[in-house]
Amino acid sequence: MQLTTAQQEMLEGKLGLARKKSMEILYALGQIYGARRFIEVKSVQVAGVSYDNLGDAGLEFLSEMARDGRVQVLTTLNPAGMDLENWRALGISEAFAEKQKLVIEAFSRMGVRTTCTCTPYFVGNLPGLGDPIAWSESSAVCYANSVLGARTNREGGPSALAAALTGVTVEYGYHLDENRRPTVAVEVAHEMRDPIHFGALGQVLGKRLGNRVAYIKGIPAATVEQLKSLCASIATYGGAALFHLEGITPERVSEPETGLRVEAGEIEAAVRDMNDDAEVDFVAIGCPHCSLDELRTLAGLLRGKRVVRETWIAVARPVKDQADREGIVSTIEASGAKFAADTCFVVAPIRGRFRCMATNSAKSVFYARGKNRFKTVFAPLEKLVDIATRG
Ligand code: F3S
């Protein structure tokens, strides 16, 4: 690989231990993928934040990097294993909280903005068309590539942190034009009238496409919330972290000749597949984290009602703060629903606490079943509120 003088110095340890280790990680990746050079990144999103996933070995690694490592570009953080303020109300143990706080402190010492969200694009990390970035968190990676037109591979936690500490990433994969071109056209023959259809479509496409980059037609318009749902789902059920949605993805590409159709029946079947016949004891909303608009809708639906099942709403803290200024937070909390800011239902240590989770996220269904062994109910927001408040 061609290295600049500064990159060579980092690799030799002349600019500190954290940058040496970081450059070693990136250099090894470059060798594996046959890359020719490093490129500067505009921003980084680091995953691998929950102590539930990191354990003591991960915490030790971060503490070591934090001794002299400082981020070189805007760097935001994925959800942690708990709400950093409200963790007691969510039943998190003291022992877990203590370790989780040490993880956050290590990131903070490195200059990482401890946003703790999988929707960095809602909290100021908003790259533009063609910007090279290094993001981990598959849903955000897919959103950055497909909705914003930025360029990132699906980084792991360590390689994203390495990019943050050096300011560069390896030029391969989705950073190269030839890997961003769509290879299969997809005609969606279904009216996407219900928001959960986007998550269901993601499941169908993820399974049918694998790693192929799709050029999707037949969806004339979509909201930010529908797009984040589609991105999360397609990246969960398949390997691709990029699609081109006709009329929405800003990148200019040509439509491929090879094509496939997604029939209405497939989407309905995906919805049925994500619904178990079981009694819900946990309602989980906000995967990926809720937008301000979703919180407004939720407040309208919950106003004057009481939840009778444990109900959590996952959100970025800055979005919750904004909602608080609009008086929405108190309306939602008055219903008995709990905010789970900074965290999510997949990385929080909740296995064994519930039996059946109701959600409007196809991604949550995948992990609730696979990681937490929950049964699932997959339904739109209005229905979730109905389930949460029905006696
Ligand atoms: Fe975000 Fe957790 Fe879902 S990281 S996309 S809320 S699984």
mmCIF file of C-alpha atoms and ligand atoms in Angstrom:
data_model
loop_
_atom_site.group_PDB
_atom_site.id
_atom_site.type_symbol
_atom_site.label_atom_id
_atom_site.label_comp_id
_atom_site.label_asym_id
_atom_site.label_seq_id
_atom_site.Cartn_x
_atom_site.Cartn_y
_atom_site.Cartn_z
ATOM 1 C CA MET A 1 0.000 0.000 0.000
ATOM 2 C CA GLN A 2 1.095 3.563 -0.653
ATOM 3 C CA LEU A 3 1.471 5.413 2.637
ATOM 4 C CA THR A 4 1.953 9.131 3.161
ATOM 5 C CA THR A 5 4.711 10.241 5.527
ATOM 6 C CA ALA A 6 2.194 10.875 8.307
ATOM 7 C CA GLN A 7 0.598 7.449 7.827
ATOM 8 C CA GLN A 8 4.047 5.805 7.880
ATOM 9 C CA GLU A 9 4.871 7.637 11.113
ATOM 10 C CA MET A 10 1.610 6.488 12.675
ATOM 11 C CA LEU A 11 2.414 2.906 11.715
ATOM 12 C CA GLU A 12 5.880 3.199 13.259
ATOM 13 C CA GLY A 13 4.457 4.506 16.524
ATOM 14 C CA LYS A 14 5.958 7.989 16.224
ATOM 15 C CA LEU A 15 2.543 9.574 16.816
ATOM 16 C CA GLY A 16 1.494 7.552 19.841
ATOM 17 C CA LEU A 17 0.441 4.043 20.767
ATOM 18 C CA ALA A 18 -3.286 4.353 19.951
ATOM 19 C CA ARG A 19 -2.588 5.597 16.451
ATOM 20 C CA LYS A 20 0.031 2.866 15.956
ATOM 21 C CA LYS A 21 -2.492 0.185 16.920
ATOM 22 C CA SER A 22 -5.146 1.836 14.783
ATOM 23 C CA MET A 23 -2.891 1.986 11.753
ATOM 24 C CA GLU A 24 -1.959 -1.667 12.242
ATOM 25 C CA ILE A 25 -5.661 -2.612 12.161
ATOM 26 C CA LEU A 26 -6.265 -0.546 9.023
ATOM 27 C CA TYR A 27 -3.082 -1.709 7.311
ATOM 28 C CA ALA A 28 -4.034 -5.356 7.915
ATOM 29 C CA LEU A 29 -7.474 -4.675 6.399
ATOM 30 C CA GLY A 30 -5.816 -3.020 3.424
ATOM 31 C CA GLN A 31 -3.660 -6.098 2.863
ATOM 32 C CA ILE A 32 -6.666 -8.438 3.096
ATOM 33 C CA TYR A 33 -8.686 -6.444 0.550
ATOM 34 C CA GLY A 34 -5.757 -5.636 -1.747
ATOM 35 C CA ALA A 35 -6.275 -1.877 -1.287
ATOM 36 C CA ARG A 36 -3.843 0.617 -2.799
ATOM 37 C CA ARG A 37 -4.189 3.452 -0.320
ATOM 38 C CA PHE A 38 -5.958 5.092 2.590
ATOM 39 C CA ILE A 39 -8.475 7.899 2.158
ATOM 40 C CA GLU A 40 -9.455 10.652 4.562
ATOM 41 C CA VAL A 41 -12.877 10.305 6.172
ATOM 42 C CA LYS A 42 -15.389 13.050 6.937
ATOM 43 C CA SER A 43 -16.945 11.302 9.913
ATOM 44 C CA VAL A 44 -17.071 8.076 11.905
ATOM 45 C CA GLN A 45 -19.810 6.145 13.719
ATOM 46 C CA VAL A 46 -18.456 3.644 16.242
ATOM 47 C CA ALA A 47 -20.412 0.530 17.261
ATOM 48 C CA GLY A 48 -19.463 -1.971 19.947
ATOM 49 C CA VAL A 49 -20.473 0.159 22.928
ATOM 50 C CA SER A 50 -22.579 -2.104 25.107
ATOM 51 C CA TYR A 51 -20.717 -3.764 27.947
ATOM 52 C CA ASP A 52 -22.992 -6.752 27.272
ATOM 53 C CA ASN A 53 -21.095 -7.306 24.008
ATOM 54 C CA LEU A 54 -17.674 -5.911 24.954
ATOM 55 C CA GLY A 55 -17.070 -7.670 28.248
ATOM 56 C CA ASP A 56 -13.915 -6.944 30.243
ATOM 57 C CA ALA A 57 -11.601 -7.630 27.304
ATOM 58 C CA GLY A 58 -13.333 -4.946 25.221
ATOM 59 C CA LEU A 59 -13.305 -2.478 28.099
ATOM 60 C CA GLU A 60 -9.572 -3.070 28.580
ATOM 61 C CA PHE A 61 -8.900 -2.462 24.872
ATOM 62 C CA LEU A 62 -10.815 0.836 24.952
ATOM 63 C CA SER A 63 -9.111 1.997 28.158
ATOM 64 C CA GLU A 64 -5.732 1.342 26.572
ATOM 65 C CA MET A 65 -6.658 3.242 23.389
ATOM 66 C CA ALA A 66 -7.936 6.138 25.512
ATOM 67 C CA ARG A 67 -4.498 6.666 27.121
ATOM 68 C CA ASP A 68 -3.216 8.715 24.193
ATOM 69 C CA GLY A 69 -5.817 8.250 21.435
ATOM 70 C CA ARG A 70 -7.815 11.305 20.317
ATOM 71 C CA VAL A 71 -10.286 11.348 17.431
ATOM 72 C CA GLN A 72 -9.284 13.319 14.329
ATOM 73 C CA VAL A 73 -12.777 13.756 12.832
ATOM 74 C CA LEU A 74 -16.403 14.027 13.976
ATOM 75 C CA THR A 75 -17.098 10.701 15.696
ATOM 76 C CA THR A 76 -20.414 9.578 17.138
ATOM 77 C CA LEU A 77 -21.327 6.499 19.129
ATOM 78 C CA ASN A 78 -23.794 3.627 18.766
ATOM 79 C CA PRO A 79 -26.262 2.685 21.553
ATOM 80 C CA ALA A 80 -24.912 1.550 24.907
ATOM 81 C CA GLY A 81 -26.284 -1.286 27.001
ATOM 82 C CA MET A 82 -28.445 1.025 29.112
ATOM 83 C CA ASP A 83 -30.050 4.440 29.384
ATOM 84 C CA LEU A 84 -27.168 6.385 30.910
ATOM 85 C CA GLU A 85 -29.503 8.325 33.220
ATOM 86 C CA ASN A 86 -32.633 6.254 33.634
ATOM 87 C CA TRP A 87 -31.041 2.791 33.907
ATOM 88 C CA ARG A 88 -32.460 1.915 37.316
ATOM 89 C CA ALA A 89 -36.059 2.359 36.107
ATOM 90 C CA LEU A 90 -35.307 -0.085 33.289
ATOM 91 C CA GLY A 91 -34.096 -2.747 35.724
ATOM 92 C CA ILE A 92 -30.365 -2.628 34.914
ATOM 93 C CA SER A 93 -28.073 -3.924 37.675
ATOM 94 C CA GLU A 94 -25.554 -1.735 39.543
ATOM 95 C CA ALA A 95 -22.701 -4.008 38.462
ATOM 96 C CA PHE A 96 -23.575 -3.670 34.773
ATOM 97 C CA ALA A 97 -24.084 0.092 35.061
ATOM 98 C CA GLU A 98 -20.676 0.577 36.647
ATOM 99 C CA LYS A 99 -18.909 -1.206 33.777
ATOM 100 C CA GLN A 100 -21.016 0.520 31.114
ATOM 101 C CA LYS A 101 -20.089 3.911 32.536
ATOM 102 C CA LEU A 102 -16.383 3.026 32.297
ATOM 103 C CA VAL A 103 -16.872 2.188 28.610
ATOM 104 C CA ILE A 104 -18.529 5.544 27.964
ATOM 105 C CA GLU A 105 -15.796 7.382 29.891
ATOM 106 C CA ALA A 106 -13.109 5.746 27.731
ATOM 107 C CA PHE A 107 -14.849 6.879 24.534
ATOM 108 C CA SER A 108 -15.346 10.330 25.987
ATOM 109 C CA ARG A 109 -11.629 10.659 26.837
ATOM 110 C CA MET A 110 -10.862 9.947 23.181
ATOM 111 C CA GLY A 111 -13.095 12.848 22.124
ATOM 112 C CA VAL A 112 -15.938 10.673 20.793
ATOM 113 C CA ARG A 113 -19.345 12.363 21.043
ATOM 114 C CA THR A 114 -21.228 9.986 23.276
ATOM 115 C CA THR A 115 -24.461 10.286 21.323
ATOM 116 C CA CYS A 116 -25.259 6.592 21.870
ATOM 117 C CA THR A 117 -27.595 6.257 18.926
ATOM 118 C CA CYS A 118 -27.903 4.229 15.725
ATOM 119 C CA THR A 119 -29.402 7.291 14.005
ATOM 120 C CA PRO A 120 -26.353 9.592 13.965
ATOM 121 C CA TYR A 121 -27.974 11.429 11.022
ATOM 122 C CA PHE A 122 -30.590 12.792 13.475
ATOM 123 C CA VAL A 123 -27.962 14.229 15.830
ATOM 124 C CA GLY A 124 -25.543 16.129 13.617
ATOM 125 C CA ASN A 125 -23.486 13.404 11.916
ATOM 126 C CA LEU A 126 -24.966 13.969 8.467
ATOM 127 C CA PRO A 127 -22.509 13.326 5.607
ATOM 128 C CA GLY A 128 -23.332 14.367 2.048
ATOM 129 C CA LEU A 129 -23.245 12.849 -1.426
ATOM 130 C CA GLY A 130 -19.898 11.194 -2.177
ATOM 131 C CA ASP A 131 -18.381 11.827 1.262
ATOM 132 C CA PRO A 132 -16.028 9.045 2.400
ATOM 133 C CA ILE A 133 -16.924 8.002 5.934
ATOM 134 C CA ALA A 134 -16.228 5.021 8.194
ATOM 135 C CA TRP A 135 -19.391 3.912 9.949
ATOM 136 C CA SER A 136 -20.230 0.780 11.826
ATOM 137 C CA GLU A 137 -23.863 -0.183 12.695
ATOM 138 C CA SER A 138 -25.386 -1.869 9.661
ATOM 139 C CA SER A 139 -28.655 0.114 9.595
ATOM 140 C CA ALA A 140 -26.825 3.447 9.679
ATOM 141 C CA VAL A 141 -24.282 2.246 7.100
ATOM 142 C CA CYS A 142 -27.098 1.296 4.728
ATOM 143 C CA TYR A 143 -28.849 4.637 5.344
ATOM 144 C CA ALA A 144 -25.631 6.602 4.746
ATOM 145 C CA ASN A 145 -24.904 4.768 1.477
ATOM 146 C CA SER A 146 -28.431 4.489 0.106
ATOM 147 C CA VAL A 147 -30.290 7.560 1.346
ATOM 148 C CA LEU A 148 -27.515 10.121 1.840
ATOM 149 C CA GLY A 149 -25.224 8.903 -0.950
ATOM 150 C CA ALA A 150 -22.167 8.933 1.318
ATOM 151 C CA ARG A 151 -19.613 6.111 1.008
ATOM 152 C CA THR A 152 -18.839 3.620 3.712
ATOM 153 C CA ASN A 153 -18.169 -0.057 4.202
ATOM 154 C CA ARG A 154 -19.774 -1.982 7.041
ATOM 155 C CA GLU A 155 -17.058 -1.285 9.553
ATOM 156 C CA GLY A 156 -16.616 -3.241 12.737
ATOM 157 C CA GLY A 157 -16.213 -1.390 16.036
ATOM 158 C CA PRO A 158 -12.377 -1.603 16.092
ATOM 159 C CA SER A 159 -11.871 -0.556 12.446
ATOM 160 C CA ALA A 160 -14.282 2.379 12.868
ATOM 161 C CA LEU A 161 -12.444 3.501 16.007
ATOM 162 C CA ALA A 162 -9.137 3.121 14.148
ATOM 163 C CA ALA A 163 -10.476 5.402 11.405
ATOM 164 C CA ALA A 164 -11.568 7.943 14.013
ATOM 165 C CA LEU A 165 -8.144 7.999 15.685
ATOM 166 C CA THR A 166 -6.193 8.264 12.418
ATOM 167 C CA GLY A 167 -8.665 10.212 10.270
ATOM 168 C CA VAL A 168 -8.399 7.691 7.415
ATOM 169 C CA THR A 169 -9.902 4.438 6.217
ATOM 170 C CA VAL A 170 -8.971 1.802 3.659
ATOM 171 C CA GLU A 171 -10.080 2.489 0.091
ATOM 172 C CA TYR A 172 -11.933 -0.655 -0.945
ATOM 173 C CA GLY A 173 -15.494 -2.003 -1.225
ATOM 174 C CA TYR A 174 -18.216 0.656 -1.252
ATOM 175 C CA HIS A 175 -15.624 3.445 -1.520
ATOM 176 C CA LEU A 176 -15.026 2.397 -5.146
ATOM 177 C CA ASP A 177 -17.414 3.263 -7.998
ATOM 178 C CA GLU A 178 -17.353 -0.255 -9.460
ATOM 179 C CA ASN A 179 -18.710 -1.776 -6.240
ATOM 180 C CA ARG A 180 -21.515 0.765 -5.916
ATOM 181 C CA ARG A 181 -23.120 0.061 -9.280
ATOM 182 C CA PRO A 182 -26.411 -1.837 -9.021
ATOM 183 C CA THR A 183 -26.353 -5.320 -10.522
ATOM 184 C CA VAL A 184 -30.035 -6.217 -10.211
ATOM 185 C CA ALA A 185 -33.208 -4.210 -10.819
ATOM 186 C CA VAL A 186 -36.056 -4.852 -8.395
ATOM 187 C CA GLU A 187 -39.675 -4.050 -9.264
ATOM 188 C CA VAL A 188 -41.817 -3.777 -6.130
ATOM 189 C CA ALA A 189 -45.323 -4.805 -7.192
ATOM 190 C CA HIS A 190 -46.989 -3.838 -3.956
ATOM 191 C CA GLU A 191 -48.487 -0.634 -2.701
ATOM 192 C CA MET A 192 -46.381 0.256 0.337
ATOM 193 C CA ARG A 193 -49.230 1.831 2.286
ATOM 194 C CA ASP A 194 -48.343 0.538 5.736
ATOM 195 C CA PRO A 195 -45.031 1.575 7.383
ATOM 196 C CA ILE A 196 -44.297 -2.023 8.409
ATOM 197 C CA HIS A 197 -44.295 -2.981 4.727
ATOM 198 C CA PHE A 198 -40.864 -1.326 4.452
ATOM 199 C CA GLY A 199 -39.409 -3.593 7.122
ATOM 200 C CA ALA A 200 -41.103 -6.586 5.497
ATOM 201 C CA LEU A 201 -39.717 -5.607 2.081
ATOM 202 C CA GLY A 202 -36.260 -5.414 3.657
ATOM 203 C CA GLN A 203 -36.655 -8.970 4.892
ATOM 204 C CA VAL A 204 -37.707 -10.214 1.442
ATOM 205 C CA LEU A 205 -34.925 -8.334 -0.350
ATOM 206 C CA GLY A 206 -32.253 -9.204 2.192
ATOM 207 C CA LYS A 207 -32.983 -12.895 1.730
ATOM 208 C CA ARG A 208 -33.322 -12.766 -2.064
ATOM 209 C CA LEU A 209 -30.416 -10.438 -2.862
ATOM 210 C CA GLY A 210 -27.646 -11.520 -0.514
ATOM 211 C CA ASN A 211 -24.727 -9.190 -1.260
ATOM 212 C CA ARG A 212 -26.032 -7.822 -4.560
ATOM 213 C CA VAL A 213 -26.629 -4.087 -4.929
ATOM 214 C CA ALA A 214 -30.238 -3.469 -5.992
ATOM 215 C CA TYR A 215 -31.854 -0.777 -8.104
ATOM 216 C CA ILE A 216 -35.341 -0.593 -6.578
ATOM 217 C CA LYS A 217 -38.353 0.687 -8.524
ATOM 218 C CA GLY A 218 -42.028 0.998 -7.720
ATOM 219 C CA ILE A 219 -41.790 3.108 -4.548
ATOM 220 C CA PRO A 220 -42.525 6.665 -5.649
ATOM 221 C CA ALA A 221 -42.098 8.243 -2.205
ATOM 222 C CA ALA A 222 -40.964 7.286 1.283
ATOM 223 C CA THR A 223 -40.546 9.093 4.584
ATOM 224 C CA VAL A 224 -37.279 9.204 6.522
ATOM 225 C CA GLU A 225 -38.834 6.782 9.020
ATOM 226 C CA GLN A 226 -39.793 4.302 6.302
ATOM 227 C CA LEU A 227 -36.320 4.536 4.789
ATOM 228 C CA LYS A 228 -34.543 3.915 8.084
ATOM 229 C CA SER A 229 -36.783 0.908 8.608
ATOM 230 C CA LEU A 230 -36.027 -0.479 5.134
ATOM 231 C CA CYS A 231 -32.275 0.108 5.582
ATOM 232 C CA ALA A 232 -32.202 -1.621 8.968
ATOM 233 C CA SER A 233 -34.123 -4.610 7.669
ATOM 234 C CA ILE A 234 -32.315 -5.140 4.368
ATOM 235 C CA ALA A 235 -28.926 -4.960 6.109
ATOM 236 C CA THR A 236 -30.074 -7.392 8.808
ATOM 237 C CA TYR A 237 -31.531 -10.090 6.560
ATOM 238 C CA GLY A 238 -28.905 -9.794 3.799
ATOM 239 C CA GLY A 239 -25.277 -8.796 3.312
ATOM 240 C CA ALA A 240 -25.714 -5.654 1.201
ATOM 241 C CA ALA A 241 -25.338 -2.253 2.821
ATOM 242 C CA LEU A 242 -26.258 -0.283 -0.274
ATOM 243 C CA PHE A 243 -29.269 -0.048 -2.574
ATOM 244 C CA HIS A 244 -30.401 2.546 -5.072
ATOM 245 C CA LEU A 245 -34.021 3.586 -4.661
ATOM 246 C CA GLU A 246 -35.216 5.220 -7.878
ATOM 247 C CA GLY A 247 -35.981 8.895 -7.330
ATOM 248 C CA ILE A 248 -34.642 8.908 -3.766
ATOM 249 C CA THR A 249 -30.980 7.796 -3.703
ATOM 250 C CA PRO A 250 -29.033 10.891 -4.819
ATOM 251 C CA GLU A 251 -26.257 8.985 -6.621
ATOM 252 C CA ARG A 252 -26.544 8.739 -10.412
ATOM 253 C CA VAL A 253 -26.395 5.157 -11.698
ATOM 254 C CA SER A 254 -27.858 3.226 -14.624
ATOM 255 C CA GLU A 255 -30.572 0.638 -14.238
ATOM 256 C CA PRO A 256 -29.224 -2.907 -14.674
ATOM 257 C CA GLU A 257 -30.758 -5.241 -17.250
ATOM 258 C CA THR A 258 -31.190 -8.218 -14.959
ATOM 259 C CA GLY A 259 -34.260 -7.911 -12.811
ATOM 260 C CA LEU A 260 -36.627 -9.508 -10.356
ATOM 261 C CA ARG A 261 -40.091 -8.716 -9.020
ATOM 262 C CA VAL A 262 -41.277 -8.632 -5.453
ATOM 263 C CA GLU A 263 -44.936 -9.643 -5.434
ATOM 264 C CA ALA A 264 -47.464 -8.341 -2.912
ATOM 265 C CA GLY A 265 -47.883 -11.867 -1.567
ATOM 266 C CA GLU A 266 -44.205 -12.029 -0.564
ATOM 267 C CA ILE A 267 -44.506 -8.913 1.569
ATOM 268 C CA GLU A 268 -47.669 -10.168 3.244
ATOM 269 C CA ALA A 269 -45.944 -13.516 3.860
ATOM 270 C CA ALA A 270 -42.967 -11.739 5.462
ATOM 271 C CA VAL A 271 -45.342 -9.892 7.812
ATOM 272 C CA ARG A 272 -47.019 -13.190 8.758
ATOM 273 C CA ASP A 273 -43.615 -14.831 9.272
ATOM 274 C CA MET A 274 -42.653 -12.209 11.872
ATOM 275 C CA ASN A 275 -45.835 -12.730 13.909
ATOM 276 C CA ASP A 276 -45.987 -15.485 16.520
ATOM 277 C CA ASP A 277 -49.170 -16.513 18.238
ATOM 278 C CA ALA A 278 -48.178 -15.470 21.777
ATOM 279 C CA GLU A 279 -49.186 -13.126 24.594
ATOM 280 C CA VAL A 280 -47.167 -9.882 24.471
ATOM 281 C CA ASP A 281 -45.427 -8.810 27.697
ATOM 282 C CA PHE A 282 -43.028 -6.241 26.213
ATOM 283 C CA VAL A 283 -43.685 -3.491 23.669
ATOM 284 C CA ALA A 284 -40.510 -2.125 22.058
ATOM 285 C CA ILE A 285 -40.608 0.964 19.836
ATOM 286 C CA GLY A 286 -37.604 2.664 18.241
ATOM 287 C CA CYS A 287 -35.409 0.354 16.173
ATOM 288 C CA PRO A 288 -33.676 2.249 14.626
ATOM 289 C CA HIS A 289 -34.088 5.003 17.211
ATOM 290 C CA CYS A 290 -37.256 7.102 16.932
ATOM 291 C CA SER A 291 -37.315 10.358 15.020
ATOM 292 C CA LEU A 292 -38.915 13.454 16.510
ATOM 293 C CA ASP A 293 -41.909 12.915 14.213
ATOM 294 C CA GLU A 294 -42.389 9.388 15.510
ATOM 295 C CA LEU A 295 -42.368 10.711 19.074
ATOM 296 C CA ARG A 296 -44.991 13.298 18.111
ATOM 297 C CA THR A 297 -47.202 10.569 16.633
ATOM 298 C CA LEU A 298 -46.652 8.381 19.666
ATOM 299 C CA ALA A 299 -47.579 11.195 22.046
ATOM 300 C CA GLY A 300 -50.807 11.709 20.112
ATOM 301 C CA LEU A 301 -51.641 8.010 20.324
ATOM 302 C CA LEU A 302 -50.792 7.679 24.030
ATOM 303 C CA ARG A 303 -52.366 10.922 25.270
ATOM 304 C CA GLY A 304 -54.787 10.186 28.108
ATOM 305 C CA LYS A 305 -54.103 6.419 28.078
ATOM 306 C CA ARG A 306 -52.228 4.051 30.444
ATOM 307 C CA VAL A 307 -49.978 1.229 29.312
ATOM 308 C CA VAL A 308 -50.621 -2.119 30.983
ATOM 309 C CA ARG A 309 -47.565 -3.888 29.523
ATOM 310 C CA GLU A 310 -43.894 -2.916 29.855
ATOM 311 C CA THR A 311 -43.327 -0.409 27.050
ATOM 312 C CA TRP A 312 -39.947 1.055 26.072
ATOM 313 C CA ILE A 313 -39.184 3.746 23.539
ATOM 314 C CA ALA A 314 -35.608 3.810 22.248
ATOM 315 C CA VAL A 315 -34.332 7.191 21.149
ATOM 316 C CA ALA A 316 -31.219 9.349 20.886
ATOM 317 C CA ARG A 317 -30.929 11.595 23.932
ATOM 318 C CA PRO A 318 -30.687 14.824 21.866
ATOM 319 C CA VAL A 319 -33.931 13.852 20.079
ATOM 320 C CA LYS A 320 -35.581 13.143 23.430
ATOM 321 C CA ASP A 321 -34.366 16.542 24.712
ATOM 322 C CA GLN A 322 -35.905 18.226 21.682
ATOM 323 C CA ALA A 323 -39.159 16.342 22.298
ATOM 324 C CA ASP A 324 -39.028 17.445 25.921
ATOM 325 C CA ARG A 325 -38.943 21.069 24.830
ATOM 326 C CA GLU A 326 -42.156 20.413 22.882
ATOM 327 C CA GLY A 327 -43.845 18.858 25.936
ATOM 328 C CA ILE A 328 -44.036 15.446 24.280
ATOM 329 C CA VAL A 329 -41.901 13.539 26.778
ATOM 330 C CA SER A 330 -44.227 14.234 29.704
ATOM 331 C CA THR A 331 -47.265 13.177 27.644
ATOM 332 C CA ILE A 332 -45.623 9.856 26.792
ATOM 333 C CA GLU A 333 -44.310 9.247 30.320
ATOM 334 C CA ALA A 334 -47.720 10.048 31.817
ATOM 335 C CA SER A 335 -48.977 6.894 30.086
ATOM 336 C CA GLY A 336 -46.446 4.764 31.973
ATOM 337 C CA ALA A 337 -44.326 4.087 28.854
ATOM 338 C CA LYS A 338 -40.586 4.394 29.561
ATOM 339 C CA PHE A 339 -37.927 6.086 27.518
ATOM 340 C CA ALA A 340 -34.822 4.029 26.856
ATOM 341 C CA ALA A 341 -32.494 6.745 25.569
ATOM 342 C CA ASP A 342 -28.870 5.849 24.695
ATOM 343 C CA THR A 343 -29.673 2.144 24.317
ATOM 344 C CA CYS A 344 -31.670 -0.430 22.372
ATOM 345 C CA PHE A 345 -33.528 -3.689 22.894
ATOM 346 C CA VAL A 346 -30.785 -5.726 21.268
ATOM 347 C CA VAL A 347 -27.725 -4.529 23.172
ATOM 348 C CA ALA A 348 -29.448 -4.095 26.564
ATOM 349 C CA PRO A 349 -29.128 -7.157 28.838
ATOM 350 C CA ILE A 350 -32.828 -8.187 28.765
ATOM 351 C CA ARG A 351 -32.650 -11.871 27.853
ATOM 352 C CA GLY A 352 -34.921 -13.870 30.139
ATOM 353 C CA ARG A 353 -36.922 -10.836 31.313
ATOM 354 C CA PHE A 354 -39.703 -11.120 28.718
ATOM 355 C CA ARG A 355 -41.363 -13.818 26.652
ATOM 356 C CA CYS A 356 -42.977 -12.025 23.717
ATOM 357 C CA MET A 357 -41.955 -8.679 22.279
ATOM 358 C CA ALA A 358 -44.213 -6.538 20.075
ATOM 359 C CA THR A 359 -42.374 -4.211 17.708
ATOM 360 C CA ASN A 360 -42.735 -2.321 14.435
ATOM 361 C CA SER A 361 -39.137 -3.156 13.449
ATOM 362 C CA ALA A 362 -38.222 -6.138 11.285
ATOM 363 C CA LYS A 363 -34.645 -5.819 12.546
ATOM 364 C CA SER A 364 -35.829 -6.071 16.143
ATOM 365 C CA VAL A 365 -37.784 -9.204 15.267
ATOM 366 C CA PHE A 366 -34.612 -10.843 13.943
ATOM 367 C CA TYR A 367 -32.570 -10.151 17.077
ATOM 368 C CA ALA A 368 -35.399 -10.635 19.560
ATOM 369 C CA ARG A 369 -35.789 -14.159 18.247
ATOM 370 C CA GLY A 370 -32.107 -14.911 17.592
ATOM 371 C CA LYS A 371 -30.390 -13.248 20.527
ATOM 372 C CA ASN A 372 -33.029 -13.015 23.235
ATOM 373 C CA ARG A 373 -35.171 -16.048 22.337
ATOM 374 C CA PHE A 374 -38.374 -13.978 22.511
ATOM 375 C CA LYS A 375 -41.527 -14.676 20.541
ATOM 376 C CA THR A 376 -42.489 -11.660 18.426
ATOM 377 C CA VAL A 377 -45.459 -9.650 17.210
ATOM 378 C CA PHE A 378 -44.748 -7.355 14.253
ATOM 379 C CA ALA A 379 -47.261 -4.532 13.890
ATOM 380 C CA PRO A 380 -47.554 -0.813 13.037
ATOM 381 C CA LEU A 381 -47.262 1.886 15.687
ATOM 382 C CA GLU A 382 -51.028 2.336 16.176
ATOM 383 C CA LYS A 383 -51.453 -1.381 16.823
ATOM 384 C CA LEU A 384 -48.472 -1.395 19.242
ATOM 385 C CA VAL A 385 -50.108 1.346 21.298
ATOM 386 C CA ASP A 386 -53.322 -0.623 21.234
ATOM 387 C CA ILE A 387 -51.512 -3.743 22.499
ATOM 388 C CA ALA A 388 -49.631 -1.733 25.158
ATOM 389 C CA THR A 389 -52.794 -0.143 26.543
ATOM 390 C CA ARG A 390 -55.302 -2.978 26.159
ATOM 391 C CA GLY A 391 -56.147 -4.800 29.395
HETATM 392 FE FE1 F3S B 1 -30.536 0.610 16.537
HETATM 393 FE FE2 F3S B 1 -30.458 -1.337 18.220
HETATM 394 FE FE3 F3S B 1 -32.165 -1.383 16.272
HETATM 395 S S1 F3S B 1 -28.722 -0.316 17.364
HETATM 396 S S2 F3S B 1 -31.118 -0.352 14.627
HETATM 397 S S3 F3S B 1 -32.143 0.103 17.951
HETATM 398 S S4 F3S B 1 -30.996 -3.103 17.003
#
